[in-house]
N, CA, C and O atoms as a Tripos MOL2 file, in Angstrom:
@<TRIPOS>MOLECULE
protein
  224   223    56     0     0
PROTEIN
NO_CHARGES

@<TRIPOS>ATOM
      1 N         150.3380   65.9290   57.2230 N.3       1 UNK1
      2 CA        149.0480   66.2630   56.7320 C.3       1 UNK1
      3 C         148.5120   67.3600   57.6620 C.2       1 UNK1
      4 O         148.8740   67.4160   58.8370 O.2       1 UNK1
      5 N         147.6400   68.2400   57.1190 N.am      2 UNK2
      6 CA        147.1960   69.2740   57.7770 C.3       2 UNK2
      7 C         145.5820   69.2270   57.7940 C.2       2 UNK2
      8 O         145.0090   68.6780   56.8530 O.2       2 UNK2
      9 N         144.9240   69.7330   58.7360 N.am      3 UNK3
     10 CA        143.4480   69.7580   58.7690 C.3       3 UNK3
     11 C         142.8960   71.0780   58.2600 C.2       3 UNK3
     12 O         143.3900   72.1620   58.5700 O.2       3 UNK3
     13 N         141.8310   70.9280   57.4500 N.am      4 UNK4
     14 CA        141.2660   72.2280   56.8930 C.3       4 UNK4
     15 C         139.7580   72.1360   57.0260 C.2       4 UNK4
     16 O         139.1360   71.0740   57.0050 O.2       4 UNK4
     17 N         139.1920   73.4150   57.1710 N.am      5 UNK5
     18 CA        137.8240   73.5890   57.1450 C.3       5 UNK5
     19 C         137.2790   74.1210   55.8530 C.2       5 UNK5
     20 O         137.7310   75.1630   55.3770 O.2       5 UNK5
     21 N         136.3140   73.4350   55.2640 N.am      6 UNK6
     22 CA        135.8380   73.7510   53.9140 C.3       6 UNK6
     23 C         134.9500   75.0510   54.0870 C.2       6 UNK6
     24 O         133.9800   75.0430   54.8450 O.2       6 UNK6
     25 N         135.2980   76.1040   53.3970 N.am      7 UNK7
     26 CA        134.5310   77.3880   53.3710 C.3       7 UNK7
     27 C         133.4190   77.4560   52.3510 C.2       7 UNK7
     28 O         132.3450   78.0070   52.5910 O.2       7 UNK7
     29 N         133.7240   76.8620   51.1760 N.am      8 UNK8
     30 CA        132.6770   76.8260   50.1440 C.3       8 UNK8
     31 C         132.6320   75.3990   49.6100 C.2       8 UNK8
     32 O         133.6010   74.6410   49.6460 O.2       8 UNK8
     33 N         131.4320   75.0880   49.1120 N.am      9 UNK9
     34 CA        131.2100   73.6730   48.4270 C.3       9 UNK9
     35 C         132.0860   73.5210   47.2270 C.2       9 UNK9
     36 O         132.3110   74.4760   46.4830 O.2       9 UNK9
     37 N         132.5400   72.4310   47.0490 N.am     10 UNK10
     38 CA        133.3050   72.1040   45.7930 C.3      10 UNK10
     39 C         133.4250   70.5720   45.7390 C.2      10 UNK10
     40 O         133.3540   69.8800   46.7540 O.2      10 UNK10
     41 N         133.6090   70.0850   44.5190 N.am     11 UNK11
     42 CA        133.8370   68.6570   44.2960 C.3      11 UNK11
     43 C         135.3930   68.3100   44.2230 C.2      11 UNK11
     44 O         136.1380   68.8460   43.4020 O.2      11 UNK11
     45 N         135.7540   67.5020   45.0200 N.am     12 UNK12
     46 CA        137.1420   67.1320   45.0300 C.3      12 UNK12
     47 C         137.3370   65.8240   44.1710 C.2      12 UNK12
     48 O         136.8920   64.7430   44.5560 O.2      12 UNK12
     49 N         137.9240   65.9550   43.1620 N.am     13 UNK13
     50 CA        138.1330   64.7670   42.2090 C.3      13 UNK13
     51 C         139.1380   63.7690   42.7810 C.2      13 UNK13
     52 O         138.9870   62.5730   42.5330 O.2      13 UNK13
     53 N         140.0890   64.1680   43.4860 N.am     14 UNK14
     54 CA        141.1690   63.3810   44.0210 C.3      14 UNK14
     55 C         140.5290   62.5820   45.1500 C.2      14 UNK14
     56 O         140.7570   61.3750   45.2320 O.2      14 UNK14
     57 N         139.7290   63.2080   46.0340 N.am     15 UNK15
     58 CA        139.0960   62.5110   47.1970 C.3      15 UNK15
     59 C         137.8750   61.6590   46.6310 C.2      15 UNK15
     60 O         137.3990   60.7380   47.2950 O.2      15 UNK15
     61 N         137.4090   61.9940   45.4250 N.am     16 UNK16
     62 CA        136.1670   61.4610   44.7940 C.3      16 UNK16
     63 C         135.0060   61.6870   45.7470 C.2      16 UNK16
     64 O         134.3010   60.7440   46.1050 O.2      16 UNK16
     65 N         134.8020   62.9320   46.1590 N.am     17 UNK17
     66 CA        133.5600   63.2280   46.8880 C.3      17 UNK17
     67 C         133.3680   64.7250   46.9060 C.2      17 UNK17
     68 O         134.3200   65.4880   46.7400 O.2      17 UNK17
     69 N         132.0700   65.1640   47.1190 N.am     18 UNK18
     70 CA        131.7140   66.4830   47.2220 C.3      18 UNK18
     71 C         131.8860   67.0040   48.6980 C.2      18 UNK18
     72 O         131.4050   66.3810   49.6440 O.2      18 UNK18
     73 N         132.5400   68.0880   48.8430 N.am     19 UNK19
     74 CA        132.7320   68.7100   50.1760 C.3      19 UNK19
     75 C         131.9360   69.9170   50.3730 C.2      19 UNK19
     76 O         131.9690   70.8500   49.5710 O.2      19 UNK19
     77 N         131.1850   69.9120   51.4810 N.am     20 UNK20
     78 CA        130.2880   71.0550   51.6320 C.3      20 UNK20
     79 C         130.9870   72.0200   52.7890 C.2      20 UNK20
     80 O         131.8470   71.6260   53.5770 O.2      20 UNK20
     81 N         130.5080   73.2010   52.7370 N.am     21 UNK21
     82 CA        130.9180   74.1970   53.7380 C.3      21 UNK21
     83 C         130.6950   73.7470   55.1300 C.2      21 UNK21
     84 O         129.6080   73.2680   55.4550 O.2      21 UNK21
     85 N         131.6870   73.8790   55.9800 N.am     22 UNK22
     86 CA        131.6750   73.4130   57.3200 C.3      22 UNK22
     87 C         132.3760   71.9970   57.5330 C.2      22 UNK22
     88 O         132.7780   71.6510   58.6440 O.2      22 UNK22
     89 N         132.4880   71.2500   56.4640 N.am     23 UNK23
     90 CA        133.1480   69.8850   56.5450 C.3      23 UNK23
     91 C         134.6180   70.1940   56.9450 C.2      23 UNK23
     92 O         135.1290   71.2750   56.6510 O.2      23 UNK23
     93 N         135.2960   69.2130   57.6290 N.am     24 UNK24
     94 CA        136.5560   69.0930   57.8880 C.3      24 UNK24
     95 C         137.2340   68.0370   57.1410 C.2      24 UNK24
     96 O         136.7030   66.9290   57.0540 O.2      24 UNK24
     97 N         138.3850   68.2880   56.5830 N.am     25 UNK25
     98 CA        139.2260   67.3830   55.7180 C.3      25 UNK25
     99 C         140.5990   67.3470   56.0420 C.2      25 UNK25
    100 O         141.0860   68.3930   56.4710 O.2      25 UNK25
    101 N         141.3310   66.3400   55.9220 N.am     26 UNK26
    102 CA        142.6940   66.2580   56.0890 C.3      26 UNK26
    103 C         143.4060   66.1200   54.8000 C.2      26 UNK26
    104 O         143.0740   65.1720   54.0880 O.2      26 UNK26
    105 N         144.4070   66.9820   54.3590 N.am     27 UNK27
    106 CA        145.1270   66.8640   53.2350 C.3      27 UNK27
    107 C         146.4530   67.5370   53.4350 C.2      27 UNK27
    108 O         146.6760   68.1730   54.4660 O.2      27 UNK27
    109 N         147.4150   67.4030   52.3940 N.am     28 UNK28
    110 CA        148.6750   68.0930   52.5160 C.3      28 UNK28
    111 C         148.5280   69.4940   52.2560 C.2      28 UNK28
    112 O         147.5130   69.8970   51.6880 O.2      28 UNK28
    113 N         149.4280   70.2710   52.6100 N.am     29 UNK29
    114 CA        149.4270   71.6940   52.2530 C.3      29 UNK29
    115 C         149.5980   71.8500   50.7720 C.2      29 UNK29
    116 O         149.0060   72.7460   50.1700 O.2      29 UNK29
    117 N         150.3820   71.0100   50.1770 N.am     30 UNK30
    118 CA        150.5360   71.0990   48.7120 C.3      30 UNK30
    119 C         149.2220   70.9230   48.0640 C.2      30 UNK30
    120 O         148.8400   71.7380   47.2240 O.2      30 UNK30
    121 N         148.4620   69.8380   48.4300 N.am     31 UNK31
    122 CA        147.2700   69.5410   47.7910 C.3      31 UNK31
    123 C         146.2140   70.6330   48.0620 C.2      31 UNK31
    124 O         145.3830   70.8700   47.1860 O.2      31 UNK31
    125 N         146.2020   71.2800   49.1760 N.am     32 UNK32
    126 CA        145.2380   72.4140   49.5000 C.3      32 UNK32
    127 C         145.5520   73.5560   48.6440 C.2      32 UNK32
    128 O         144.6180   74.2370   48.2200 O.2      32 UNK32
    129 N         146.8400   73.8620   48.3210 N.am     33 UNK33
    130 CA        147.2530   74.8770   47.4340 C.3      33 UNK33
    131 C         146.8080   74.4370   46.0430 C.2      33 UNK33
    132 O         146.3640   75.3080   45.2950 O.2      33 UNK33
    133 N         146.8760   73.2510   45.6430 N.am     34 UNK34
    134 CA        146.4810   72.8060   44.2700 C.3      34 UNK34
    135 C         145.0210   73.0180   44.0470 C.2      34 UNK34
    136 O         144.5820   73.3730   42.9530 O.2      34 UNK34
    137 N         144.2040   72.7790   45.1880 N.am     35 UNK35
    138 CA        142.7500   72.9030   45.0750 C.3      35 UNK35
    139 C         142.4420   74.3100   44.9470 C.2      35 UNK35
    140 O         141.5480   74.5880   44.1470 O.2      35 UNK35
    141 N         143.0430   75.3230   45.6210 N.am     36 UNK36
    142 CA        142.7660   76.7050   45.5920 C.3      36 UNK36
    143 C         143.0480   77.2090   44.1350 C.2      36 UNK36
    144 O         142.2710   77.9440   43.5260 O.2      36 UNK36
    145 N         144.2800   76.7260   43.6150 N.am     37 UNK37
    146 CA        144.7690   77.2290   42.2710 C.3      37 UNK37
    147 C         143.8220   76.7550   41.1480 C.2      37 UNK37
    148 O         143.4830   77.5150   40.2410 O.2      37 UNK37
    149 N         143.4050   75.4710   41.2380 N.am     38 UNK38
    150 CA        142.5070   74.8470   40.1670 C.3      38 UNK38
    151 C         141.1590   75.5300   40.1360 C.2      38 UNK38
    152 O         140.6340   75.8670   39.0750 O.2      38 UNK38
    153 N         140.5940   75.7330   41.3550 N.am     39 UNK39
    154 CA        139.2210   76.4300   41.2810 C.3      39 UNK39
    155 C         139.3780   77.8550   40.8970 C.2      39 UNK39
    156 O         138.5660   78.3480   40.1140 O.2      39 UNK39
    157 N         140.3170   78.5310   41.3640 N.am     40 UNK40
    158 CA        140.5730   80.0350   40.9120 C.3      40 UNK40
    159 C         140.7480   80.1200   39.4960 C.2      40 UNK40
    160 O         140.1740   80.9930   38.8440 O.2      40 UNK40
    161 N         141.5860   79.1790   38.9220 N.am     41 UNK41
    162 CA        141.8340   79.1650   37.4150 C.3      41 UNK41
    163 C         140.6140   78.8620   36.6080 C.2      41 UNK41
    164 O         140.5480   79.2090   35.4280 O.2      41 UNK41
    165 N         139.6200   78.2050   37.2260 N.am     42 UNK42
    166 CA        138.3690   77.8470   36.5700 C.3      42 UNK42
    167 C         137.2420   78.9060   36.7630 C.2      42 UNK42
    168 O         136.0810   78.7300   36.3950 O.2      42 UNK42
    169 N         137.6970   79.9910   37.3620 N.am     43 UNK43
    170 CA        136.7680   81.1560   37.4450 C.3      43 UNK43
    171 C         135.9550   81.2240   38.6860 C.2      43 UNK43
    172 O         135.0550   82.0560   38.7970 O.2      43 UNK43
    173 N         136.2800   80.2740   39.7330 N.am     44 UNK44
    174 CA        135.4700   80.3660   40.9740 C.3      44 UNK44
    175 C         136.2540   81.2510   41.9890 C.2      44 UNK44
    176 O         137.4820   81.2440   42.0730 O.2      44 UNK44
    177 N         135.3850   82.0480   42.7850 N.am     45 UNK45
    178 CA        136.0460   82.8710   43.8280 C.3      45 UNK45
    179 C         136.3540   82.0610   45.0750 C.2      45 UNK45
    180 O         135.5780   81.2060   45.5000 O.2      45 UNK45
    181 N         137.4840   82.3520   45.6310 N.am     46 UNK46
    182 CA        137.8560   81.6180   46.8060 C.3      46 UNK46
    183 C         137.9160   82.5340   47.9830 C.2      46 UNK46
    184 O         137.4760   83.6740   47.8330 O.2      46 UNK46
    185 N         138.3870   82.1880   49.0900 N.am     47 UNK47
    186 CA        139.0650   80.9010   49.3350 C.3      47 UNK47
    187 C         138.0360   79.7590   49.6760 C.2      47 UNK47
    188 O         136.8940   79.9990   50.0680 O.2      47 UNK47
    189 N         138.5050   78.5970   49.5040 N.am     48 UNK48
    190 CA        137.7310   77.3810   49.6460 C.3      48 UNK48
    191 C         138.1020   76.6000   50.9630 C.2      48 UNK48
    192 O         137.2580   75.8990   51.5190 O.2      48 UNK48
    193 N         139.3050   76.7280   51.4210 N.am     49 UNK49
    194 CA        139.7360   76.0580   52.4750 C.3      49 UNK49
    195 C         140.3730   76.9740   53.5440 C.2      49 UNK49
    196 O         140.9560   77.9960   53.1830 O.2      49 UNK49
    197 N         140.2870   76.6670   54.7330 N.am     50 UNK50
    198 CA        140.9930   77.3820   55.8020 C.3      50 UNK50
    199 C         141.7000   76.3890   56.7530 C.2      50 UNK50
    200 O         141.1060   75.4580   57.2970 O.2      50 UNK50
    201 N         142.9970   76.6550   56.9100 N.am     51 UNK51
    202 CA        143.6880   75.6810   57.7010 C.3      51 UNK51
    203 C         143.3470   75.7670   59.2370 C.2      51 UNK51
    204 O         143.2910   76.8540   59.8120 O.2      51 UNK51
    205 N         143.1490   74.7130   59.7940 N.am     52 UNK52
    206 CA        142.8040   74.5960   61.3310 C.3      52 UNK52
    207 C         144.0910   74.4470   62.0610 C.2      52 UNK52
    208 O         144.7560   73.4150   61.9720 O.2      52 UNK52
    209 N         144.4490   75.4750   62.7880 N.am     53 UNK53
    210 CA        145.6750   75.3470   63.6270 C.3      53 UNK53
    211 C         145.5880   74.4180   64.7150 C.2      53 UNK53
    212 O         144.5630   74.4050   65.3970 O.2      53 UNK53
    213 N         146.5500   73.6270   64.9640 N.am     54 UNK54
    214 CA        146.6440   72.6670   65.9400 C.3      54 UNK54
    215 C         146.8230   73.3670   67.3040 C.2      54 UNK54
    216 O         147.6410   74.2790   67.4240 O.2      54 UNK54
    217 N         146.0720   72.9490   68.3160 N.am     55 UNK55
    218 CA        146.3440   73.5170   69.7100 C.3      55 UNK55
    219 C         147.2600   72.5390   70.3610 C.2      55 UNK55
    220 O         147.0480   71.3270   70.3370 O.2      55 UNK55
    221 N         148.3570   73.1350   70.9860 N.am     56 UNK56
    222 CA        149.3270   72.3750   71.7490 C.3      56 UNK56
    223 C         149.3120   72.6060   73.2000 C.2      56 UNK56
    224 O         150.1000   72.0040   73.9290 O.2      56 UNK56
@<TRIPOS>BOND
     1     1     2 1
     2     2     3 1
     3     3     4 2
     4     3     5 am
     5     5     6 1
     6     6     7 1
     7     7     8 2
     8     7     9 am
     9     9    10 1
    10    10    11 1
    11    11    12 2
    12    11    13 am
    13    13    14 1
    14    14    15 1
    15    15    16 2
    16    15    17 am
    17    17    18 1
    18    18    19 1
    19    19    20 2
    20    19    21 am
    21    21    22 1
    22    22    23 1
    23    23    24 2
    24    23    25 am
    25    25    26 1
    26    26    27 1
    27    27    28 2
    28    27    29 am
    29    29    30 1
    30    30    31 1
    31    31    32 2
    32    31    33 am
    33    33    34 1
    34    34    35 1
    35    35    36 2
    36    35    37 am
    37    37    38 1
    38    38    39 1
    39    39    40 2
    40    39    41 am
    41    41    42 1
    42    42    43 1
    43    43    44 2
    44    43    45 am
    45    45    46 1
    46    46    47 1
    47    47    48 2
    48    47    49 am
    49    49    50 1
    50    50    51 1
    51    51    52 2
    52    51    53 am
    53    53    54 1
    54    54    55 1
    55    55    56 2
    56    55    57 am
    57    57    58 1
    58    58    59 1
    59    59    60 2
    60    59    61 am
    61    61    62 1
    62    62    63 1
    63    63    64 2
    64    63    65 am
    65    65    66 1
    66    66    67 1
    67    67    68 2
    68    67    69 am
    69    69    70 1
    70    70    71 1
    71    71    72 2
    72    71    73 am
    73    73    74 1
    74    74    75 1
    75    75    76 2
    76    75    77 am
    77    77    78 1
    78    78    79 1
    79    79    80 2
    80    79    81 am
    81    81    82 1
    82    82    83 1
    83    83    84 2
    84    83    85 am
    85    85    86 1
    86    86    87 1
    87    87    88 2
    88    87    89 am
    89    89    90 1
    90    90    91 1
    91    91    92 2
    92    91    93 am
    93    93    94 1
    94    94    95 1
    95    95    96 2
    96    95    97 am
    97    97    98 1
    98    98    99 1
    99    99   100 2
   100    99   101 am
   101   101   102 1
   102   102   103 1
   103   103   104 2
   104   103   105 am
   105   105   106 1
   106   106   107 1
   107   107   108 2
   108   107   109 am
   109   109   110 1
   110   110   111 1
   111   111   112 2
   112   111   113 am
   113   113   114 1
   114   114   115 1
   115   115   116 2
   116   115   117 am
   117   117   118 1
   118   118   119 1
   119   119   120 2
   120   119   121 am
   121   121   122 1
   122   122   123 1
   123   123   124 2
   124   123   125 am
   125   125   126 1
   126   126   127 1
   127   127   128 2
   128   127   129 am
   129   129   130 1
   130   130   131 1
   131   131   132 2
   132   131   133 am
   133   133   134 1
   134   134   135 1
   135   135   136 2
   136   135   137 am
   137   137   138 1
   138   138   139 1
   139   139   140 2
   140   139   141 am
   141   141   142 1
   142   142   143 1
   143   143   144 2
   144   143   145 am
   145   145   146 1
   146   146   147 1
   147   147   148 2
   148   147   149 am
   149   149   150 1
   150   150   151 1
   151   151   152 2
   152   151   153 am
   153   153   154 1
   154   154   155 1
   155   155   156 2
   156   155   157 am
   157   157   158 1
   158   158   159 1
   159   159   160 2
   160   159   161 am
   161   161   162 1
   162   162   163 1
   163   163   164 2
   164   163   165 am
   165   165   166 1
   166   166   167 1
   167   167   168 2
   168   167   169 am
   169   169   170 1
   170   170   171 1
   171   171   172 2
   172   171   173 am
   173   173   174 1
   174   174   175 1
   175   175   176 2
   176   175   177 am
   177   177   178 1
   178   178   179 1
   179   179   180 2
   180   179   181 am
   181   181   182 1
   182   182   183 1
   183   183   184 2
   184   183   185 am
   185   185   186 1
   186   186   187 1
   187   187   188 2
   188   187   189 am
   189   189   190 1
   190   190   191 1
   191   191   192 2
   192   191   193 am
   193   193   194 1
   194   194   195 1
   195   195   196 2
   196   195   197 am
   197   197   198 1
   198   198   199 1
   199   199   200 2
   200   199   201 am
   201   201   202 1
   202   202   203 1
   203   203   204 2
   204   203   205 am
   205   205   206 1
   206   206   207 1
   207   207   208 2
   208   207   209 am
   209   209   210 1
   210   210   211 1
   211   211   212 2
   212   211   213 am
   213   213   214 1
   214   214   215 1
   215   215   216 2
   216   215   217 am
   217   217   218 1
   218   218   219 1
   219   219   220 2
   220   219   221 am
   221   221   222 1
   222   222   223 1
   223   223   224 2
@<TRIPOS>SUBSTRUCTURE
     1 UNK1         2 RESIDUE 1 A UNK
     2 UNK2         6 RESIDUE 1 A UNK
     3 UNK3        10 RESIDUE 1 A UNK
     4 UNK4        14 RESIDUE 1 A UNK
     5 UNK5        18 RESIDUE 1 A UNK
     6 UNK6        22 RESIDUE 1 A UNK
     7 UNK7        26 RESIDUE 1 A UNK
     8 UNK8        30 RESIDUE 1 A UNK
     9 UNK9        34 RESIDUE 1 A UNK
    10 UNK10       38 RESIDUE 1 A UNK
    11 UNK11       42 RESIDUE 1 A UNK
    12 UNK12       46 RESIDUE 1 A UNK
    13 UNK13       50 RESIDUE 1 A UNK
    14 UNK14       54 RESIDUE 1 A UNK
    15 UNK15       58 RESIDUE 1 A UNK
    16 UNK16       62 RESIDUE 1 A UNK
    17 UNK17       66 RESIDUE 1 A UNK
    18 UNK18       70 RESIDUE 1 A UNK
    19 UNK19       74 RESIDUE 1 A UNK
    20 UNK20       78 RESIDUE 1 A UNK
    21 UNK21       82 RESIDUE 1 A UNK
    22 UNK22       86 RESIDUE 1 A UNK
    23 UNK23       90 RESIDUE 1 A UNK
    24 UNK24       94 RESIDUE 1 A UNK
    25 UNK25       98 RESIDUE 1 A UNK
    26 UNK26      102 RESIDUE 1 A UNK
    27 UNK27      106 RESIDUE 1 A UNK
    28 UNK28      110 RESIDUE 1 A UNK
    29 UNK29      114 RESIDUE 1 A UNK
    30 UNK30      118 RESIDUE 1 A UNK
    31 UNK31      122 RESIDUE 1 A UNK
    32 UNK32      126 RESIDUE 1 A UNK
    33 UNK33      130 RESIDUE 1 A UNK
    34 UNK34      134 RESIDUE 1 A UNK
    35 UNK35      138 RESIDUE 1 A UNK
    36 UNK36      142 RESIDUE 1 A UNK
    37 UNK37      146 RESIDUE 1 A UNK
    38 UNK38      150 RESIDUE 1 A UNK
    39 UNK39      154 RESIDUE 1 A UNK
    40 UNK40      158 RESIDUE 1 A UNK
    41 UNK41      162 RESIDUE 1 A UNK
    42 UNK42      166 RESIDUE 1 A UNK
    43 UNK43      170 RESIDUE 1 A UNK
    44 UNK44      174 RESIDUE 1 A UNK
    45 UNK45      178 RESIDUE 1 A UNK
    46 UNK46      182 RESIDUE 1 A UNK
    47 UNK47      186 RESIDUE 1 A UNK
    48 UNK48      190 RESIDUE 1 A UNK
    49 UNK49      194 RESIDUE 1 A UNK
    50 UNK50      198 RESIDUE 1 A UNK
    51 UNK51      202 RESIDUE 1 A UNK
    52 UNK52      206 RESIDUE 1 A UNK
    53 UNK53      210 RESIDUE 1 A UNK
    54 UNK54      214 RESIDUE 1 A UNK
    55 UNK55      218 RESIDUE 1 A UNK
    56 UNK56      222 RESIDUE 1 A UNK
């Protein structure tokens, strides 16, 4: 799982909640790609998520 910062508000049907800009969410990279593709195919301008790099 990867951590992401929400850049734009959107409703995530899989998580069953509304995510707002600035929220942090954990999801797989594949799921994050699906979110971006789905929203773009529905006419919304992205990006919606930004991956947060882990500090080691």
